[in-house]
Amino acid sequence: MEKTNWIGGRPTGSPIFEPNVNPAKLDEVIGHYAWATVEQAAEALAAAREALPGWAASNPQTRSDILRRVGDELHARAEELGALLTREEGKTLREGIGEIRRSAQIFHYASGEPLRNGGECLPGLRDGTTTMVTREPVGVVSLITPWNFPMAVPAWKTAYALAFGNTVVLKPSEATPGCAWELADILHRAGLPAGVFNLVMGDGRTLGPVLVDGADAVSFTGSPPVGRAILERTVARMTKVQLELGGKNPLVVLDDADLDLAADIALQGAFHSAGQRCTATSRIIATRRIHDAFVERLVTRIRAMRVGDPLDAGTDMGPVVNQPQLDKDLRYIAIARDDGAELACGGQRLDANGYFLEPTLFIGTDNTMRINRDEVFGPVASVIPADDLDHAIAIANDSEHALSSGVVTQGLVAAETFRRRSRAGLVMVNAPTAGIDYHVPFGGRSPSGYGGREQGSAAVEFFTEGKTAYINHGVTA
Ligand code: UN1
């Protein structure tokens, strides 16, 4: 099965087609996907540029209807597309279907934005004048998305970009082009005019510079080094840029926590989706009094996890996404042991016909160890002991990352103290650090995030430009 790019409303082939391989069954090829050339990326930008005036001026009802239809189709096909997502990315089928449903909800929510996109009207300070503050599309936007949420991240960037009248070139991760291709297909059948949305699949190093240089705005979710390279290019051209980068997310478990709840929350945050979420829990900070009892509960739960084919209903954790990621996970497991961390469970690769790794927990770690500094992006977490709330907050905030954080406590004062003092963009109280709602702003503080939050009420900031008008109509009565 060959899947092409979408440029100017047309399926467009390429000299290069690459296989998309199931990380749970390495002999299973899901399809062959066209890798766009640099020239094709430029053509996609040109098509988006040509389509911009028409789409920017389109009736809000037209935009709303198209986005709603996209959401409807995603809902209707959630099981089928969830299975595709699972086969290309490796998260469990329940998570895959959940991600498609979430993407549908994102399109439905965003379908209201064209109608809600109001402004402000204020009296001018000179007699007989009024000022109006309105919003306009930014223009052509390049959206560059990661493999770990192959439908949800393309959905939440694309839905808002289109809602506010921008035209789009989307480049999904080369590891998971399947969901983005389906999204492109659905968008076109939902009635999107040619060129409003373009899909170029392939290698980021080749296509990235063209896509970044040719856009009016760039929204990227992915690794910190790539984010920094994009930032430098966009700053030089004064292009609007939004980056969602790494996390090293702490979960604090306090003396008064419900320890079963804490263990459930830690397990979900650290190991669901095989830990491959920028919001995943990787540093579990437990106060000394409950440390051993908490670790015992967590280890029991980890040992009970069934790792295997993510399409099987009984599976709790699938494979990691590919060989480089598996290598990185194993490298960090070795580094942690070398640095003196104690392996509480896991640590081994499983079945060689897929990239399966045991869920892995280290104890006896401190916050200076590399396992607690660098983002691993796999099913690997560690426990750091702390004296009390103040000490735990100091450890939680001592990181180069500031995306998500969590606290487990039954105390209102401790929870509110943590909420205020945590230096993260997201704070979870008695809830996992990962797993977000689609209707509220999402993102981290620098350097985990840059250029404003995504989704909910925040999306309008990035995907529009403001205009302030002064109107001298002369009417004072
Ligand atoms: C979630 O925690 O549900 O790449 C979403 C990521 C984030 C999305 C996290 N952009 O993991």
PDB file of N, CA, C and O and ligand atoms in Angstrom, residues 102 146 148-149 153 156 221 244-245 276-280 377 403 433-437 442 454, ligand 1:
ATOM      1  N   ARG A 102      -9.928  11.680  21.302  1.00  0.00           N
ATOM      2  CA  ARG A 102      -9.493  12.998  21.757  1.00  0.00           C
ATOM      3  C   ARG A 102      -9.313  13.934  20.551  1.00  0.00           C
ATOM      4  O   ARG A 102      -9.698  15.102  20.582  1.00  0.00           O
ATOM      5  N   PRO A 146       5.572  15.263  16.416  1.00  0.00           N
ATOM      6  CA  PRO A 146       6.357  14.115  16.852  1.00  0.00           C
ATOM      7  C   PRO A 146       5.629  12.789  16.639  1.00  0.00           C
ATOM      8  O   PRO A 146       4.449  12.761  16.294  1.00  0.00           O
ATOM      9  N   ASN A 148       5.027  10.472  19.064  1.00  0.00           N
ATOM     10  CA  ASN A 148       4.393   9.837  20.226  1.00  0.00           C
ATOM     11  C   ASN A 148       2.893  10.087  20.338  1.00  0.00           C
ATOM     12  O   ASN A 148       2.197   9.335  21.003  1.00  0.00           O
ATOM     13  N   PHE A 149       2.413  11.175  19.729  1.00  0.00           N
ATOM     14  CA  PHE A 149       0.973  11.388  19.600  1.00  0.00           C
ATOM     15  C   PHE A 149       0.700  11.635  18.118  1.00  0.00           C
ATOM     16  O   PHE A 149       0.492  12.771  17.694  1.00  0.00           O
ATOM     17  N   VAL A 153      -1.419  15.395  18.277  1.00  0.00           N
ATOM     18  CA  VAL A 153      -0.649  16.634  18.114  1.00  0.00           C
ATOM     19  C   VAL A 153      -0.900  17.263  16.730  1.00  0.00           C
ATOM     20  O   VAL A 153      -1.188  18.459  16.648  1.00  0.00           O
ATOM     21  N   TRP A 156      -4.307  18.898  17.130  1.00  0.00           N
ATOM     22  CA  TRP A 156      -4.498  20.133  17.903  1.00  0.00           C
ATOM     23  C   TRP A 156      -3.769  21.314  17.287  1.00  0.00           C
ATOM     24  O   TRP A 156      -4.144  22.456  17.515  1.00  0.00           O
ATOM     25  N   THR A 221       6.500  20.437  17.965  1.00  0.00           N
ATOM     26  CA  THR A 221       6.578  19.625  19.181  1.00  0.00           C
ATOM     27  C   THR A 221       7.617  18.548  18.931  1.00  0.00           C
ATOM     28  O   THR A 221       7.529  17.830  17.923  1.00  0.00           O
ATOM     29  N   GLU A 244       7.168  23.108  21.734  1.00  0.00           N
ATOM     30  CA  GLU A 244       6.838  22.254  22.892  1.00  0.00           C
ATOM     31  C   GLU A 244       7.918  21.193  22.955  1.00  0.00           C
ATOM     32  O   GLU A 244       7.985  20.323  22.087  1.00  0.00           O
ATOM     33  N   LEU A 245       8.750  21.241  24.001  1.00  0.00           N
ATOM     34  CA  LEU A 245       9.953  20.412  24.000  1.00  0.00           C
ATOM     35  C   LEU A 245       9.926  19.401  25.152  1.00  0.00           C
ATOM     36  O   LEU A 245       8.919  18.775  25.389  1.00  0.00           O
ATOM     37  N   GLN A 276       6.415   7.283  26.871  1.00  0.00           N
ATOM     38  CA  GLN A 276       6.822   8.101  25.724  1.00  0.00           C
ATOM     39  C   GLN A 276       5.895   9.323  25.574  1.00  0.00           C
ATOM     40  O   GLN A 276       5.236   9.510  24.560  1.00  0.00           O
ATOM     41  N   ARG A 277       5.860  10.116  26.619  1.00  0.00           N
ATOM     42  CA  ARG A 277       5.077  11.346  26.599  1.00  0.00           C
ATOM     43  C   ARG A 277       5.940  12.436  27.199  1.00  0.00           C
ATOM     44  O   ARG A 277       6.637  12.189  28.186  1.00  0.00           O
ATOM     45  N   CYS A 278       5.897  13.611  26.613  1.00  0.00           N
ATOM     46  CA  CYS A 278       6.720  14.675  27.193  1.00  0.00           C
ATOM     47  C   CYS A 278       6.227  15.021  28.586  1.00  0.00           C
ATOM     48  O   CYS A 278       6.956  15.605  29.372  1.00  0.00           O
ATOM     49  N   THR A 279       4.993  14.614  28.912  1.00  0.00           N
ATOM     50  CA  THR A 279       4.426  14.863  30.233  1.00  0.00           C
ATOM     51  C   THR A 279       4.627  13.675  31.195  1.00  0.00           C
ATOM     52  O   THR A 279       4.136  13.711  32.323  1.00  0.00           O
ATOM     53  N   ALA A 280       5.322  12.633  30.746  1.00  0.00           N
ATOM     54  CA  ALA A 280       5.478  11.423  31.570  1.00  0.00           C
ATOM     55  C   ALA A 280       6.174  11.731  32.896  1.00  0.00           C
ATOM     56  O   ALA A 280       7.058  12.585  32.974  1.00  0.00           O
ATOM     57  N   PHE A 377      12.590   9.472  27.775  1.00  0.00           N
ATOM     58  CA  PHE A 377      11.456   9.248  26.869  1.00  0.00           C
ATOM     59  C   PHE A 377      11.165   7.769  26.656  1.00  0.00           C
ATOM     60  O   PHE A 377      10.902   7.301  25.553  1.00  0.00           O
ATOM     61  N   LEU A 403       7.854  21.290  32.397  1.00  0.00           N
ATOM     62  CA  LEU A 403       6.596  21.064  31.681  1.00  0.00           C
ATOM     63  C   LEU A 403       5.467  20.722  32.649  1.00  0.00           C
ATOM     64  O   LEU A 403       4.541  21.501  32.842  1.00  0.00           O
ATOM     65  N   THR A 433       0.968  13.142  36.004  1.00  0.00           N
ATOM     66  CA  THR A 433       1.543  14.303  35.310  1.00  0.00           C
ATOM     67  C   THR A 433       1.190  14.306  33.830  1.00  0.00           C
ATOM     68  O   THR A 433       1.266  15.337  33.177  1.00  0.00           O
ATOM     69  N   ALA A 434       0.841  13.147  33.278  1.00  0.00           N
ATOM     70  CA  ALA A 434       0.487  13.035  31.861  1.00  0.00           C
ATOM     71  C   ALA A 434      -1.004  12.759  31.730  1.00  0.00           C
ATOM     72  O   ALA A 434      -1.634  12.215  32.641  1.00  0.00           O
ATOM     73  N   GLY A 435      -1.542  13.121  30.562  1.00  0.00           N
ATOM     74  CA  GLY A 435      -2.954  12.899  30.301  1.00  0.00           C
ATOM     75  C   GLY A 435      -3.694  14.203  30.506  1.00  0.00           C
ATOM     76  O   GLY A 435      -4.096  14.543  31.610  1.00  0.00           O
ATOM     77  N   ILE A 436      -3.833  14.940  29.409  1.00  0.00           N
ATOM     78  CA  ILE A 436      -4.323  16.317  29.531  1.00  0.00           C
ATOM     79  C   ILE A 436      -5.703  16.457  28.907  1.00  0.00           C
ATOM     80  O   ILE A 436      -6.097  15.652  28.061  1.00  0.00           O
ATOM     81  N   ASP A 437      -6.420  17.490  29.323  1.00  0.00           N
ATOM     82  CA  ASP A 437      -7.704  17.820  28.711  1.00  0.00           C
ATOM     83  C   ASP A 437      -7.443  18.687  27.474  1.00  0.00           C
ATOM     84  O   ASP A 437      -6.480  19.452  27.438  1.00  0.00           O
ATOM     85  N   PHE A 442      -2.188  24.219  27.207  1.00  0.00           N
ATOM     86  CA  PHE A 442      -1.184  23.177  27.456  1.00  0.00           C
ATOM     87  C   PHE A 442       0.201  23.715  27.116  1.00  0.00           C
ATOM     88  O   PHE A 442       0.388  24.340  26.076  1.00  0.00           O
ATOM     89  N   GLU A 454      -0.463  26.044  23.865  1.00  0.00           N
ATOM     90  CA  GLU A 454      -1.338  25.509  22.828  1.00  0.00           C
ATOM     91  C   GLU A 454      -2.717  25.233  23.416  1.00  0.00           C
ATOM     92  O   GLU A 454      -2.873  25.080  24.622  1.00  0.00           O
TER      93      GLU A 454
HETATM   94  C1  UN1 B   1      -0.730  14.123  27.361  1.00  0.00           C
HETATM   95  O1  UN1 B   1      -0.017  14.022  28.358  1.00  0.00           O
HETATM   96  O2  UN1 B   1      -1.875  13.663  27.303  1.00  0.00           O
HETATM   97  O3  UN1 B   1       4.386  15.035  23.253  1.00  0.00           O
HETATM   98  C2  UN1 B   1      -0.328  14.878  26.153  1.00  0.00           C
HETATM   99  C3  UN1 B   1       3.750  14.996  24.303  1.00  0.00           C
HETATM  100  C4  UN1 B   1       2.837  16.169  24.566  1.00  0.00           C
HETATM  101  C5  UN1 B   1       1.422  15.791  24.745  1.00  0.00           C
HETATM  102  C6  UN1 B   1       1.133  15.194  26.070  1.00  0.00           C
HETATM  103  N1  UN1 B   1       2.945  17.094  23.484  1.00  0.00           N
HETATM  104  O4  UN1 B   1       3.867  14.059  25.059  1.00  0.00           O
END
